[in-house]
Tab-separated table of C-alpha atoms in Angstrom:
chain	number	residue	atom	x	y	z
A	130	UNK	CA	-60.600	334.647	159.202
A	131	UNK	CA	-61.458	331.253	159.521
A	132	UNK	CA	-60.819	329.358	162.954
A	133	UNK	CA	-62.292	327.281	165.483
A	134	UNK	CA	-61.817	328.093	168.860
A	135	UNK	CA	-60.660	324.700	171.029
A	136	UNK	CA	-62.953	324.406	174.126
A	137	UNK	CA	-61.079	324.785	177.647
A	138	UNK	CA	-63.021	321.630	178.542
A	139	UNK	CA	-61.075	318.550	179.141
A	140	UNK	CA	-62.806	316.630	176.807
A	141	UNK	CA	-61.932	318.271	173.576
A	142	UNK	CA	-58.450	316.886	174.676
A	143	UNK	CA	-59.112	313.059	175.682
A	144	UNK	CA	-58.512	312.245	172.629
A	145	UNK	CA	-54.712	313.015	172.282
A	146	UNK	CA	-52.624	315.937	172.698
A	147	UNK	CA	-49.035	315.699	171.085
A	148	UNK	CA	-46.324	318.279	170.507
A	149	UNK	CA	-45.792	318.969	166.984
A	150	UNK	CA	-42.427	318.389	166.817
A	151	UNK	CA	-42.333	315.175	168.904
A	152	UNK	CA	-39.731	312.817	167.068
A	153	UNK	CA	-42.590	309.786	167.065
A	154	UNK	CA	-46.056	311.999	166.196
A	155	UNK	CA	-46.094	310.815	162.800
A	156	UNK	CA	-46.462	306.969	163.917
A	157	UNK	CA	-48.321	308.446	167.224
A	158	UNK	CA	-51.001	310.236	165.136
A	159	UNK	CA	-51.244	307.298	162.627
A	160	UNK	CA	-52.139	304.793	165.338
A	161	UNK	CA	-54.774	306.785	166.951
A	162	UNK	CA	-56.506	307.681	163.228
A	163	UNK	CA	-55.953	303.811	162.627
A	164	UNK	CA	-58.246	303.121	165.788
A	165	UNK	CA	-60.872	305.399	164.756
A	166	UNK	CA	-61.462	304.406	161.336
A	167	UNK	CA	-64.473	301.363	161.676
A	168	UNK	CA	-63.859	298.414	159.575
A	169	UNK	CA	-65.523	298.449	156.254
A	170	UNK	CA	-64.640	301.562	155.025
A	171	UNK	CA	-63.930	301.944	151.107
A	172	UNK	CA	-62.746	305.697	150.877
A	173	UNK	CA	-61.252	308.167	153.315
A	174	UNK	CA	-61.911	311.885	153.006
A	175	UNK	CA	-59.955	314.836	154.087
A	176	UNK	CA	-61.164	318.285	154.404
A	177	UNK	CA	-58.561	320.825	154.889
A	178	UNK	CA	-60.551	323.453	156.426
A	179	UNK	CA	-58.460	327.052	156.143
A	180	UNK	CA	-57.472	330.112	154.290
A	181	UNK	CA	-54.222	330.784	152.180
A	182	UNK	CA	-54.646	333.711	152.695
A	183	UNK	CA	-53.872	333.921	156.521
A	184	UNK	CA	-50.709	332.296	158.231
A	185	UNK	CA	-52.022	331.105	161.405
A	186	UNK	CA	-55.355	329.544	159.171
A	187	UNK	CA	-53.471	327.893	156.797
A	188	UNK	CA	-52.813	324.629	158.242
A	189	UNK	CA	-55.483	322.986	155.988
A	190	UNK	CA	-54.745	323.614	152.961
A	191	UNK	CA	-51.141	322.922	153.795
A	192	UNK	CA	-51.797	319.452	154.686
A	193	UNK	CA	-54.222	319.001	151.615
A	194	UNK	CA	-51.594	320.419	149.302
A	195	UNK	CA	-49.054	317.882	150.571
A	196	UNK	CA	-51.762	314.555	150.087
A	197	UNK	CA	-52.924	315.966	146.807
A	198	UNK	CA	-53.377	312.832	144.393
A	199	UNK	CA	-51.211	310.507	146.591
A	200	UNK	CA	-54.093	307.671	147.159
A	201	UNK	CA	-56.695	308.508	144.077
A	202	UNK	CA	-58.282	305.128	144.170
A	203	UNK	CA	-58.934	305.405	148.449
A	204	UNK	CA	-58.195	309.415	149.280
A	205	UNK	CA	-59.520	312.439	148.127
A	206	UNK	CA	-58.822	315.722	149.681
A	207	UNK	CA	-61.025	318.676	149.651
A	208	UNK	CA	-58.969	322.127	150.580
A	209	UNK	CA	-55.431	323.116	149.491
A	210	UNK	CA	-53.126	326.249	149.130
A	211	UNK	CA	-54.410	326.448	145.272
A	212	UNK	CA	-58.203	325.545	146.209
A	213	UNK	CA	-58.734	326.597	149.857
A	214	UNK	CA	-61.772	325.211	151.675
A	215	UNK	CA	-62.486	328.427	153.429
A	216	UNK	CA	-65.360	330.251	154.921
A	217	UNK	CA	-66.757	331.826	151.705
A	218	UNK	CA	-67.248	328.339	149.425
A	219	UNK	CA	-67.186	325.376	152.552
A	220	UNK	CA	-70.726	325.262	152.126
A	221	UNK	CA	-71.134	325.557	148.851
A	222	UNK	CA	-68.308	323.297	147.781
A	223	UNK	CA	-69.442	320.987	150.151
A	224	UNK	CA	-72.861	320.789	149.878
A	225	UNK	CA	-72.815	319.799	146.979
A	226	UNK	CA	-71.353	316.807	146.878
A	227	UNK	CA	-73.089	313.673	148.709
A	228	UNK	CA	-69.842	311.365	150.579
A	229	UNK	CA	-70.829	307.741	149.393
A	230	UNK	CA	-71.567	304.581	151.912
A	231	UNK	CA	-68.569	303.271	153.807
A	232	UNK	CA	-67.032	306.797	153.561
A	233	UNK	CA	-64.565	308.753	156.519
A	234	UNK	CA	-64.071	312.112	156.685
A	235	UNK	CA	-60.613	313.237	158.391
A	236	UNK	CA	-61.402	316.810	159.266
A	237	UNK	CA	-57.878	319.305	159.723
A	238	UNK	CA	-58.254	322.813	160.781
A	239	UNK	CA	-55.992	325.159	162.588
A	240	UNK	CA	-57.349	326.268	166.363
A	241	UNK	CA	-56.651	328.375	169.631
A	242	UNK	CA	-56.358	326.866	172.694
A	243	UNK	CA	-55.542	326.935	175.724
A	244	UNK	CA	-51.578	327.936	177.082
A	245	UNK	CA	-50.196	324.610	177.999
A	246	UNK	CA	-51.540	323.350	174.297
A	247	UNK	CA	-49.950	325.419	172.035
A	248	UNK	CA	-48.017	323.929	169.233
A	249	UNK	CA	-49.572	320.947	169.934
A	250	UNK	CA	-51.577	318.546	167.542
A	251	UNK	CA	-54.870	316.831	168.630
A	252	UNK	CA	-56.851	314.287	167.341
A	253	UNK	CA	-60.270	314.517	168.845
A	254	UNK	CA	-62.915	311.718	167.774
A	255	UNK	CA	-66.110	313.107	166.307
A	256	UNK	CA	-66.205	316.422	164.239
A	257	UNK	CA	-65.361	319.925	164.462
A	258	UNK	CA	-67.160	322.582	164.182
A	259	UNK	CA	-65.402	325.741	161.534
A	260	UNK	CA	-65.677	329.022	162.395
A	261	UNK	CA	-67.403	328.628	165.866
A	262	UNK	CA	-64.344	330.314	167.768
A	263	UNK	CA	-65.653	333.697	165.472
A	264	UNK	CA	-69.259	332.782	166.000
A	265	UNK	CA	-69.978	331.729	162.044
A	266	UNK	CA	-72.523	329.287	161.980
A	267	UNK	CA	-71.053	326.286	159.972
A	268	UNK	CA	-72.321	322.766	159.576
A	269	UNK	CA	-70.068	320.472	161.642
A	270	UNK	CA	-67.370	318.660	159.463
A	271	UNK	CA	-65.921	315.097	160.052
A	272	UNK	CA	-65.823	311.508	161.523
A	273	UNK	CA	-62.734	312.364	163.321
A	274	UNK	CA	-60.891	315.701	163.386
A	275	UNK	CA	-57.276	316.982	163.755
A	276	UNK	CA	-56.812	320.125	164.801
A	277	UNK	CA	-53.104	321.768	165.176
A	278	UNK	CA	-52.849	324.720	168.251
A	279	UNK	CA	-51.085	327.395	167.071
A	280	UNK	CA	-52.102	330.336	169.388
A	281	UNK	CA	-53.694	330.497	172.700
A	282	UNK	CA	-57.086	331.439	172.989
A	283	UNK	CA	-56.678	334.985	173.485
A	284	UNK	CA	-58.859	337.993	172.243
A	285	UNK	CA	-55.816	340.037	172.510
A	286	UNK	CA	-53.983	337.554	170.084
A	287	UNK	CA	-56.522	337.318	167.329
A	288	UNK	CA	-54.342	339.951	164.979
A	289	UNK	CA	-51.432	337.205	165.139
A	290	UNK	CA	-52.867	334.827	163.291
A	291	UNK	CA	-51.731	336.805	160.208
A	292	UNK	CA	-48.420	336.784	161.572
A	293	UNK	CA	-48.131	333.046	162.434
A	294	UNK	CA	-44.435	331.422	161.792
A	295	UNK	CA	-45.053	329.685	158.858
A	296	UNK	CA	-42.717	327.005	160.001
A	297	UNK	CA	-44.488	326.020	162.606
A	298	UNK	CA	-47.713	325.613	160.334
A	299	UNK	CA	-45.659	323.715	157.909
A	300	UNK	CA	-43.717	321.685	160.229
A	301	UNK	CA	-47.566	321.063	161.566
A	302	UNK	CA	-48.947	319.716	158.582
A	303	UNK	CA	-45.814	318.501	157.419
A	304	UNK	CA	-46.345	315.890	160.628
A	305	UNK	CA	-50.140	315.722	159.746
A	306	UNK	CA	-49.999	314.915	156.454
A	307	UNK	CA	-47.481	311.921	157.177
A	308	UNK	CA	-49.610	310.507	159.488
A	309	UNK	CA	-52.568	310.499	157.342
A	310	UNK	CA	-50.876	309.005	154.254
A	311	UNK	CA	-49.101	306.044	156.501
A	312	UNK	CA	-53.074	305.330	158.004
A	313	UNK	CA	-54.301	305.455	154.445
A	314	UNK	CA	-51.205	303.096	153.218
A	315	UNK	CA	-52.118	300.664	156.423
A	316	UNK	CA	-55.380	300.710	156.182
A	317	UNK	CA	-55.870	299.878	152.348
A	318	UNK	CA	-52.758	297.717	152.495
A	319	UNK	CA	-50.052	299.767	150.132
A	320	UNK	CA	-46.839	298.204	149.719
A	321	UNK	CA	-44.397	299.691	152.511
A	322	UNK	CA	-42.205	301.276	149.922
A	323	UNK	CA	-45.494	303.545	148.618
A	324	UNK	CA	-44.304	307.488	148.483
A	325	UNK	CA	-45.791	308.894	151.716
A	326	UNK	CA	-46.275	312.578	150.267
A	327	UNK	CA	-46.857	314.288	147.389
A	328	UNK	CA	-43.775	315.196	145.152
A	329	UNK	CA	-45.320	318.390	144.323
């Protein structure tokens, strides 16, 4: 398993905490990734941290599958159903490859949480660290970070992750995914009729 355990701290949630099936959380998500991304920057990264293998962990890849090759010349995604950026090759996939200047790395990972946040998406400035709800000892990942709830942080839960409704995850990164392709189309000025996800 692969997961990152959300802090009960209020700070992991100043960012902003919306439900994931909130009618507006595509345009609400895009303006608060639009606000974190500096001016200046050339390409945007996304790391879809997650296994395919596992329900509740799949988020990632989900969201990477569905921005595969939509933005080649200012997105590239690393993590997908087909090429998951999990805990056996994140470091080694990652290090090595060196992010150019004027770079931004969107980090997207699946986490527990507490009660009142579940099936919620947040969007939490700064990055995230993999694993550290299981105690692996991953480099942090990201400029910013989105992280979808999708259990409560609950020893007694851990076994459900495997069980997870897929469609909440995909209804998740369904919403995700939309809001990263409409800050990539704002931010690098696409024409408003640009597809917003991938056709497949």
């Amino acid at each position: 398993m692969f997961q990152q355990q959300v802090l009960h701290s209020a700070s992991t949630f100043s960012k902003c905490i919306i439900p994931y099936d909130h009618k507006l959380a595509p345009l609400i998500i895009r303006n608060n990734l639009f606000s974190l991304i500096p001016d200046g920057i050339e390409h945007i990264y996304v790391a879809g941290i997650g296994s395919s293998l596992i329900n509740g962990d799949s988020l990632g890849p989900f969201v990477g599958t569905l921005l595969h090759d939509m933005y080649p010349n200012h997105l590239t995604v690393f993590g997908s159903l087909q090429f998951p950026l999990d805990a056996q090759n994140f470091v080694p996939t990652l290090s090595g490859f060196s992010l150019p200047a004027n770079s931004f790395v969107i980090a997207i990972d699946s986490v527990l949480g507490p009660k009142k946040h579940v099936n919620s998406i947040v969007i939490q400035e700064g990055s995230l660290l993999p694993g550290e709800g299981l105690g692996q000892n991953l480099p942090p990942i990201g400029d910013c970070s989105v992280m979808g709830v999708v259990l409560e942080d609950n020893p007694a839960l851990e076994s459900a992750l495997f069980y997870t409704n897929l469609h909440l995850i995909y209804t998740m990164a369904s919403t995700i995914a939309r809001s990263i392709s409409l800050t990539v189309r704002q931010y690098f000025h696409y024409p408003s009729d640009q597809p917003i996800l991938s056709s497949g």
